[in-house]
Tab-separated table of C-alpha atoms in Angstrom:
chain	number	residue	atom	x	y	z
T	173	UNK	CA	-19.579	161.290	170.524
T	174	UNK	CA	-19.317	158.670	173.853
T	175	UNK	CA	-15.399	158.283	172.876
T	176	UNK	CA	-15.264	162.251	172.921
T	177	UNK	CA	-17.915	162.984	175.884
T	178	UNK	CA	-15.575	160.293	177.753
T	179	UNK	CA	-12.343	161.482	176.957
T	180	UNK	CA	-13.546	165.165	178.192
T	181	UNK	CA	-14.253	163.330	181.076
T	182	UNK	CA	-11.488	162.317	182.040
T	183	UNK	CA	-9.383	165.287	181.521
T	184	UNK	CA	-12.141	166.943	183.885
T	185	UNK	CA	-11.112	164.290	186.586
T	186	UNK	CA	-7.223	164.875	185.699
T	187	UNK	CA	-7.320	168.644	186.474
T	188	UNK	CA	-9.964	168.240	189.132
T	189	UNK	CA	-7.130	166.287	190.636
T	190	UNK	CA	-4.029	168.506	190.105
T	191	UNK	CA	-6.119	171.155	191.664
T	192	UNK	CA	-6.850	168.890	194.869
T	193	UNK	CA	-3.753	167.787	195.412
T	194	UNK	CA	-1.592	169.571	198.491
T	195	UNK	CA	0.759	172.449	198.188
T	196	UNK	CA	4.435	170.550	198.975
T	197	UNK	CA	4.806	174.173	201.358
T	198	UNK	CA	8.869	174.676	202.110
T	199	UNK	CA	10.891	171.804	200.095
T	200	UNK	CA	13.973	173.215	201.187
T	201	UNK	CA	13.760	173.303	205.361
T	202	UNK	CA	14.266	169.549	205.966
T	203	UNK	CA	11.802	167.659	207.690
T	204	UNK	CA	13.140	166.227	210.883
T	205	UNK	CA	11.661	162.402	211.940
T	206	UNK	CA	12.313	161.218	215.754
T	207	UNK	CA	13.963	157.856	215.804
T	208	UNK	CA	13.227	155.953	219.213
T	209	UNK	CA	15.107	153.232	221.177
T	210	UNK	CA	12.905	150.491	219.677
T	211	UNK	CA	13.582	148.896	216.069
T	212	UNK	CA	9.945	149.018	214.932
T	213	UNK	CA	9.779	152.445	216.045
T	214	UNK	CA	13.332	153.453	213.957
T	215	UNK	CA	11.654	150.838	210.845
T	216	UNK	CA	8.306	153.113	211.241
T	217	UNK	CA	10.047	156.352	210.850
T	218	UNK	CA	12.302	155.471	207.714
T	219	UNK	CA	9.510	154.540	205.479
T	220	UNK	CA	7.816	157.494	206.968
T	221	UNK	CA	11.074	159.522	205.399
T	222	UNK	CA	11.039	157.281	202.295
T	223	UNK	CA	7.514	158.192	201.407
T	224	UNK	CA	8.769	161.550	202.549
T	225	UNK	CA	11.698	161.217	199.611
T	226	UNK	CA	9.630	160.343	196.922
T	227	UNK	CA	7.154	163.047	197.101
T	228	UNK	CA	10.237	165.300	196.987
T	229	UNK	CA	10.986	166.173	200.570
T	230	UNK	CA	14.185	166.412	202.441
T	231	UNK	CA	14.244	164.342	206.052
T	232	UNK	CA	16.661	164.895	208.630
T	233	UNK	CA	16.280	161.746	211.168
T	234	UNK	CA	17.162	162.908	214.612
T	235	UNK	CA	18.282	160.633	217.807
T	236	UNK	CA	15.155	161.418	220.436
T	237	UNK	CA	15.873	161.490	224.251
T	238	UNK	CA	12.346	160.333	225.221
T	239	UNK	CA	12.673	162.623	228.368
T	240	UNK	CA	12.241	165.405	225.918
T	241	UNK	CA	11.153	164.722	222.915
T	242	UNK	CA	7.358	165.647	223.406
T	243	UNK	CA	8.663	169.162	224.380
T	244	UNK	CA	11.174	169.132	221.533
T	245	UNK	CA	7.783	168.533	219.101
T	246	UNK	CA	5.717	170.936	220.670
T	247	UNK	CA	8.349	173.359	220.129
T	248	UNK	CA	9.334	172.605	215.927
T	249	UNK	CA	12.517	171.362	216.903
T	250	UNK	CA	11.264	167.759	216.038
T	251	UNK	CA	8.332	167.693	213.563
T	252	UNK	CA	7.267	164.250	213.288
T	253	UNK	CA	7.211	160.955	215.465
T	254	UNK	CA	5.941	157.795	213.771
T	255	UNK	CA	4.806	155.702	216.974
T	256	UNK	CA	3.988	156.698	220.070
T	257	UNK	CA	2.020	153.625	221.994
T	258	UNK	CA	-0.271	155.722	224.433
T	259	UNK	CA	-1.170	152.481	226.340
T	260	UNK	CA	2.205	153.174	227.398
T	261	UNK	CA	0.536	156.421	229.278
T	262	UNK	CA	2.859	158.859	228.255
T	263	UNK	CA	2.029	161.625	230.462
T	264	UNK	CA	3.910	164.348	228.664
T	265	UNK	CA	2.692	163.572	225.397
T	266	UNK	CA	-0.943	163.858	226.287
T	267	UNK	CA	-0.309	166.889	228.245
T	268	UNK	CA	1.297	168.981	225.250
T	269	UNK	CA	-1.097	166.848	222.503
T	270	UNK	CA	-3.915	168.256	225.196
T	271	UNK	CA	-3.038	171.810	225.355
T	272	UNK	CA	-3.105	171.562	221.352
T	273	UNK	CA	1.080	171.812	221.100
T	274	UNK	CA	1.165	169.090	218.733
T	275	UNK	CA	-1.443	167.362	216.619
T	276	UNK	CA	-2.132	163.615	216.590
T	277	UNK	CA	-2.330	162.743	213.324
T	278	UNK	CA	-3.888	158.745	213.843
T	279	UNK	CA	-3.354	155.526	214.333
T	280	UNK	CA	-0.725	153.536	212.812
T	281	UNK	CA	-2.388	150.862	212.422
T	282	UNK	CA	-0.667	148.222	214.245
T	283	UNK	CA	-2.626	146.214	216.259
T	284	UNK	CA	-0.162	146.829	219.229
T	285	UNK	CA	-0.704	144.881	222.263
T	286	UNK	CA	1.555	145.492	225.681
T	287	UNK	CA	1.203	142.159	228.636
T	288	UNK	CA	2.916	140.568	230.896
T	289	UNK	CA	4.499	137.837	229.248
T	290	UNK	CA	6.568	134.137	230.094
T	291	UNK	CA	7.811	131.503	227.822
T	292	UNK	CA	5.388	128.292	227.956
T	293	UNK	CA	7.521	125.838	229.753
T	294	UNK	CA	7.376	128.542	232.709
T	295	UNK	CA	3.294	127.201	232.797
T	296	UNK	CA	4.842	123.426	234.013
T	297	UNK	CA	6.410	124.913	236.920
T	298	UNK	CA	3.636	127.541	237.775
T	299	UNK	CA	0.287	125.800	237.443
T	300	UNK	CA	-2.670	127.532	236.731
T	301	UNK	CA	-0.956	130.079	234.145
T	302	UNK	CA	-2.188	131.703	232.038
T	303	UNK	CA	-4.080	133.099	234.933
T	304	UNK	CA	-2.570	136.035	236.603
T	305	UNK	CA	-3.757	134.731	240.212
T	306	UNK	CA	-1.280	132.087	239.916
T	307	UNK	CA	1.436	133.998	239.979
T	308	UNK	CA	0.469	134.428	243.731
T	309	UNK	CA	1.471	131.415	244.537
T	310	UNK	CA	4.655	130.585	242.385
T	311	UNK	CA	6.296	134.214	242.604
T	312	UNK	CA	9.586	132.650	244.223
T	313	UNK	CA	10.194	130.541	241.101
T	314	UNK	CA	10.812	133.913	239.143
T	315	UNK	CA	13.677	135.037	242.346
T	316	UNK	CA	17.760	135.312	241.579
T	317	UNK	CA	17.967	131.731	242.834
T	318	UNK	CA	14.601	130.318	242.166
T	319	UNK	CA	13.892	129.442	245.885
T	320	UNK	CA	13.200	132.979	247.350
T	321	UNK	CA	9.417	134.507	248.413
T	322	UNK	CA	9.284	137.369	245.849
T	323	UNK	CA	10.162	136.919	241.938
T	324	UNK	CA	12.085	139.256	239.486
T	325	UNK	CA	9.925	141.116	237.225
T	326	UNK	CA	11.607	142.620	234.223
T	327	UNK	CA	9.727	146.154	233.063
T	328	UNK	CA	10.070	148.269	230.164
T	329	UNK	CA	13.247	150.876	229.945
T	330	UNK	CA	12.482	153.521	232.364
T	331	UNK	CA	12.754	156.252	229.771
T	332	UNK	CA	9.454	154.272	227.930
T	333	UNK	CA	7.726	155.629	230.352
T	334	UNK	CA	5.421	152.251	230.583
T	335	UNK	CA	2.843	151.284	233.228
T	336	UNK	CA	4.036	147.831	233.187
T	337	UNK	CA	5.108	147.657	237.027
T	338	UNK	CA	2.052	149.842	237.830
T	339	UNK	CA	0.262	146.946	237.096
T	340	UNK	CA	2.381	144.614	238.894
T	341	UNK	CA	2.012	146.553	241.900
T	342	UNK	CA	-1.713	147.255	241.432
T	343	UNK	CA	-2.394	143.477	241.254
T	344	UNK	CA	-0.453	143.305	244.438
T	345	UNK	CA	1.990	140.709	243.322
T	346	UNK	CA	4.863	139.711	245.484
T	347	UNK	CA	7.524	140.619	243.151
T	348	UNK	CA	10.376	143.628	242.565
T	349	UNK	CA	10.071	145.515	239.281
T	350	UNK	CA	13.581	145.814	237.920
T	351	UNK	CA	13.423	147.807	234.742
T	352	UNK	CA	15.555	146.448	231.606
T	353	UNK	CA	18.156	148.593	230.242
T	354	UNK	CA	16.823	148.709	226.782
T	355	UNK	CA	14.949	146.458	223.774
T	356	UNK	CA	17.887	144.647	223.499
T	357	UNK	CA	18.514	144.136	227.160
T	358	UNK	CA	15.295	142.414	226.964
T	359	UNK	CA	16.155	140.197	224.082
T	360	UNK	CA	19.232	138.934	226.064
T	361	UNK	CA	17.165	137.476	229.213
T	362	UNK	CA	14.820	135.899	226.875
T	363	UNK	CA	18.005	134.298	225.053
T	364	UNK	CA	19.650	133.422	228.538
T	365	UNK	CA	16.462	132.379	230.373
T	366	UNK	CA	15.718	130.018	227.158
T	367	UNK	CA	19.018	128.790	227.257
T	368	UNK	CA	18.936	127.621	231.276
T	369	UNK	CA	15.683	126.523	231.433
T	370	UNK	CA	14.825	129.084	233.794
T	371	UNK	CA	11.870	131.193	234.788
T	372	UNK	CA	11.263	134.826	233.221
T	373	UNK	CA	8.535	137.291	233.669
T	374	UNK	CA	8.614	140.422	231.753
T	375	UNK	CA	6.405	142.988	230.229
T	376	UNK	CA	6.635	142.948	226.521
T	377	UNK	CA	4.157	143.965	223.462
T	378	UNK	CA	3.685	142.595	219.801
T	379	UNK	CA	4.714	143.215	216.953
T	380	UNK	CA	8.259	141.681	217.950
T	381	UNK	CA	9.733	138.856	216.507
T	382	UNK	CA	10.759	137.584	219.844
T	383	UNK	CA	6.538	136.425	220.766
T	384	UNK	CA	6.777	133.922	218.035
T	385	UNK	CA	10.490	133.179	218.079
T	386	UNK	CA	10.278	132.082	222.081
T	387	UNK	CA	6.537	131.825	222.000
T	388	UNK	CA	5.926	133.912	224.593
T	389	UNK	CA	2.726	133.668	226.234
T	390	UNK	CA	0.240	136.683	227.482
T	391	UNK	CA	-1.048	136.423	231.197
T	392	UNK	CA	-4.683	136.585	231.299
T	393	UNK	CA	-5.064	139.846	233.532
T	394	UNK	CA	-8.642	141.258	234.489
T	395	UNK	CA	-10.466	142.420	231.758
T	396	UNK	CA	-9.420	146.096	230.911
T	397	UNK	CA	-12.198	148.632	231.696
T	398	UNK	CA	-12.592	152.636	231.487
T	399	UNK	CA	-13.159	152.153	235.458
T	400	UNK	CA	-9.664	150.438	236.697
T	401	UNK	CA	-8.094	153.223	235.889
T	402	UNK	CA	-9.639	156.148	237.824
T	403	UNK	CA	-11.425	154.228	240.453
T	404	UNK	CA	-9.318	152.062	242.897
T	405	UNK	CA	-12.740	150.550	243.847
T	406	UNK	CA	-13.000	148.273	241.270
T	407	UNK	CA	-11.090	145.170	240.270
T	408	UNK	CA	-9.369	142.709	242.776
T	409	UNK	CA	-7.205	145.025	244.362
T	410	UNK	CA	-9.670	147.932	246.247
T	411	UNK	CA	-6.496	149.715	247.395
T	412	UNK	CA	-4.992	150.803	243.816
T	413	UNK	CA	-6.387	152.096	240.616
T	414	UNK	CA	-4.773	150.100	237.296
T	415	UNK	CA	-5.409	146.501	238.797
T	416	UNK	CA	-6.277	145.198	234.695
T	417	UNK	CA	-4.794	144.530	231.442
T	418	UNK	CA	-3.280	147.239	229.145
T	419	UNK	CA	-5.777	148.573	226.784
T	420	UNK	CA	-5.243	147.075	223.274
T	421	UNK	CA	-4.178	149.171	220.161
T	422	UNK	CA	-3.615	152.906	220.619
T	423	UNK	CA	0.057	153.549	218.305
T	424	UNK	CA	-0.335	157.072	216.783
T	425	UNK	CA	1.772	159.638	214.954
T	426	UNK	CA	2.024	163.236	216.192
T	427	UNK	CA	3.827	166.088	214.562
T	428	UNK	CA	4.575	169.792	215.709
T	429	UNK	CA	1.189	171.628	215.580
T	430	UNK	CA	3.155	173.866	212.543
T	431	UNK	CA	3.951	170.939	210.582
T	432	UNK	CA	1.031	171.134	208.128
T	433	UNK	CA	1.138	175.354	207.536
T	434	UNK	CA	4.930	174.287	206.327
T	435	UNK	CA	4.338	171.004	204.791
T	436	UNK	CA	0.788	170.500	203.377
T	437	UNK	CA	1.578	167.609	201.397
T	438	UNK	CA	3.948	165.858	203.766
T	439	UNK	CA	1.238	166.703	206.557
T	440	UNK	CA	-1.285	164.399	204.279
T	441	UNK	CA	1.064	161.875	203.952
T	442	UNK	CA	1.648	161.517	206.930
T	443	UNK	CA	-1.811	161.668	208.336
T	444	UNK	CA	-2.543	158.648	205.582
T	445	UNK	CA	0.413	156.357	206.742
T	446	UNK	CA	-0.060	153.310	207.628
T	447	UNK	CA	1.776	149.940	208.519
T	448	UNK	CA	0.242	146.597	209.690
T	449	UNK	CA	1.547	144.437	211.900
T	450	UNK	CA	2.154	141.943	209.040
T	451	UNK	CA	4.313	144.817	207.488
T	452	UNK	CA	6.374	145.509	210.576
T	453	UNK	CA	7.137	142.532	212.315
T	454	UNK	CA	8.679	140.686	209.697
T	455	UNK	CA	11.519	143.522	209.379
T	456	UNK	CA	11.889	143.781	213.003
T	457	UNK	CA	13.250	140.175	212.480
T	458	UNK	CA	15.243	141.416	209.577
T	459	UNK	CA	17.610	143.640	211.916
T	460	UNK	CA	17.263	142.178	214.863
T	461	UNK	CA	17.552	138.482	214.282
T	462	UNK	CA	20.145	138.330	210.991
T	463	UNK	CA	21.842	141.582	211.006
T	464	UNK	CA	19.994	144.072	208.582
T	465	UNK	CA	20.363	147.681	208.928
T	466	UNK	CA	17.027	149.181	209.853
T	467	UNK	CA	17.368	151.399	206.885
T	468	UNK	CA	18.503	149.092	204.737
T	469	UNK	CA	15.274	146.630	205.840
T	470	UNK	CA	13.211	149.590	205.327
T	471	UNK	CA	14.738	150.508	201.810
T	472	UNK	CA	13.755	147.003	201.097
T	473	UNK	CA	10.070	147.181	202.118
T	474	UNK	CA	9.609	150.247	200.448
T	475	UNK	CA	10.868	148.909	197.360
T	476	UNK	CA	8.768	146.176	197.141
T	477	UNK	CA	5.332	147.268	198.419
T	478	UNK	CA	5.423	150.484	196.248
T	479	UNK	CA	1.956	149.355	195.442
T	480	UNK	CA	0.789	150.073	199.169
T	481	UNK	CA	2.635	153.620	199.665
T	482	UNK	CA	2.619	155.226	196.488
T	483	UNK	CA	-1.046	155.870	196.392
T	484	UNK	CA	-0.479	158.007	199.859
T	485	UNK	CA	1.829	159.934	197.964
T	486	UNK	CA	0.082	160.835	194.976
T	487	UNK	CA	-2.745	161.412	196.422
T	488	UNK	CA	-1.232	164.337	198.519
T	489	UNK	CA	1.108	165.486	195.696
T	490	UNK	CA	-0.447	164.768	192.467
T	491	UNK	CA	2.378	163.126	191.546
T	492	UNK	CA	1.673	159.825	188.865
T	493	UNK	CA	-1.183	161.833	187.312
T	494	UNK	CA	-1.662	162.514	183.676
C-alpha cells in the first residue's frame, strides 16, 4: 500500500507540475535579444537565446544603437536586453523603466564593479596609490609626454553613457577626460601602455579578462554613499555632487513591458537567468584573448553547464517532466 500511496504521489506532483508550468504564448513571432558593444554583454545575450532555443523559441539577435535602444524596448521593437549596468546611470533607461515602459526583470548576477583603474607598476612612479588623493600630485605623469601639469584620463565610450569622468571631475582632479572609442579601443592602450612602460589611467569594470591579465588595480575612492550623489555638500569636493566610488553590483535585464502577455514562458526564463562572474569572465577571455566567436564561446558554455540552465527552462516550460 506505501509503494501504491507513493506512486499516486508522485503522479499528483507530475500533473501538479504540467499544470504550473507557463504557457510558451506566440512560438512563431521571434523573440528579438539586443546585442551591445561589449563582449560580455553579446556572451550574456546568446545564452539568453540558447536557453531561449531549447524551450522552443525563435530569437532574432539585433545590433542595438545604445542612443536608442531603451526607446526601441519600450516600444516592442526590441524585447529583451541581457545587461544593462545601472551604476553606469543610464538616464533613459530609468526614465522609460520609471514610467513602467519596460519591466526590469533582476539582477544578473554578476558581481559587476566599475573604478578607476592603473596597472601596478604605475604605483612606483605615483606614491601613495591606491589612494585617489595621490593622483593630485602625480597627474602630469599620466600627460601625452609624461612631463605636463594635467594627465590623460581614458573614459568609457560615450555612447555607454558612464559617469566615469563625472567622477573625475567631481573629485576635482587635474586631468582631461578623453573618452575611448570602444571595448577594444581600451584593450589596445592597456596593450601599448604595458608594452612602453608607461602610465595609464582609465575607467574600467570587472568581469574582464584584462583586470587579471594586466592586473589592474582599483583606486581607493571615498566610500560610496546614498548622499554623494544628490548633495554636493558632502564628500571632499563641496562644489559637486558624485565626489565617491561607483556603487557596486546593479547589472539587470529589462524587456518590453509586453514581453510576458506574448511570451509567458520565455518571460520566466528570463526573469530566472542568471550568470556569475565565474561563468562570464572566463569566455570573455575566450573571444577576446584567442579568437573565439562569441557565439561559438557561448554554444560552448551552454553545452557544458546544461546542469545550471536547464532547470530554468523546465521549470517555466515543463519540459523534462514525466
Amino acid at each position: 500500500m506505501k509503494v501504491k500511496a507513493f506512486a499516486a504521489a508522485l503522479a499528483a506532483l507530475a500533473v501538479s507540475g504540467a499544470v504550473e508550468a507557463a504557457d510558451m504564448g506566440d512560438v512563431e513571432t521571434p523573440i528579438r535579444l539586443s546585442l551591445n558593444n561589449w563582449t560580455g554583454q553579446r556572451l550574456s545575450t546568446y545564452i539568453a537565446g540558447g536557453m531561449l532555443a531549447e524551450a522552443g523559441y525563435k530569437v532574432e539577435y539585433v545590433e542595438a544603437d545604445l542612443n536608442a535602444l531603451y526607446e526601441q524596448i519600450a516600444t516592442g521593437e526590441v524585447h529583451a536586453m541581457m545587461e544593462i549596468w545601472t551604476t553606469s546611470d543610464p538616464e533613459d533607461y530609468f526614465s522609460v523603466r520609471d514610467a513602467g515602459r519596460v519591466e526590469e526583470l533582476g539582477d544578473l548576477g554578476l558581481d559587476a564593479r566599475n573604478g578607476v583603474v592603473y596597472p601596478p607598476y604605475v604605483a612606483q612612479m605615483c606614491p601613495g596609490l591606491p589612494d585617489w588623493e595621490a593622483l593630485r600630485d602625480c597627474a602630469g605623469i599620466f600627460s601625452a609626454d609624461g612631463n605636463g601639469t594635467r594627465g590623460r584620463y581614458l573614459a568609457y565610450p560615450e555612447s555607454w553613457g558612464s559617469p566615469g569622468a563625472d567622477r573625475i571631475r567631481a573629485l576635482d582632479l587635474p586631468f582631461d577626460v578623453v573618452a575611448a572609442e570602444s571595448e577594444a579601443a581600451m584593450i589596445e592602450e592597456f596593450q601599448q601602455a604595458y608594452k612602453d612602460k608607461r602610465p595609464v589611467i582609465a575607467t574600467f569594470w570587472a568581469p574582464h579578462w584584462a583586470m587579471s591579465s594586466y592586473a589592474l588595480q582599483f583606486v581607493r575612492l571615498p566610500k560610496p554613499e546614498p548622499a554623494c550623489y544628490s548633495d554636493p555638500s558632502w564628500g571632499p569636493n563641496p562644489k559637486a555632487a558624485g565626489d565617491c566610488d561607483f556603487a557596486r553590483g546593479g547589472v539587470v535585464k529589462a524587456s518590453w513591458s509586453g514581453f510576458k502577455e506574448r511570451w509567458p514562458a520565455a518571460h520566466e526564463i528570463l526573469r530566472n537567468y542568471e550568470l556569475s562572474i565565474w561563468d562570464q569572465q572566463p569566455l570573455i577571455g575566450l573571444v577576446d584573448v584567442r579568437g573565439e566567436t562569441v557565439q561559438g564561446a557561448a554554444r560552448g558554455w551552454l553545452a557544458v553547464n546544461r546542469a545550471k540552465w536547464m532547470p530554468a527552462v523546465e521549470e517555466a516550460t515543463g519540459k523534462g517532466r514525466s
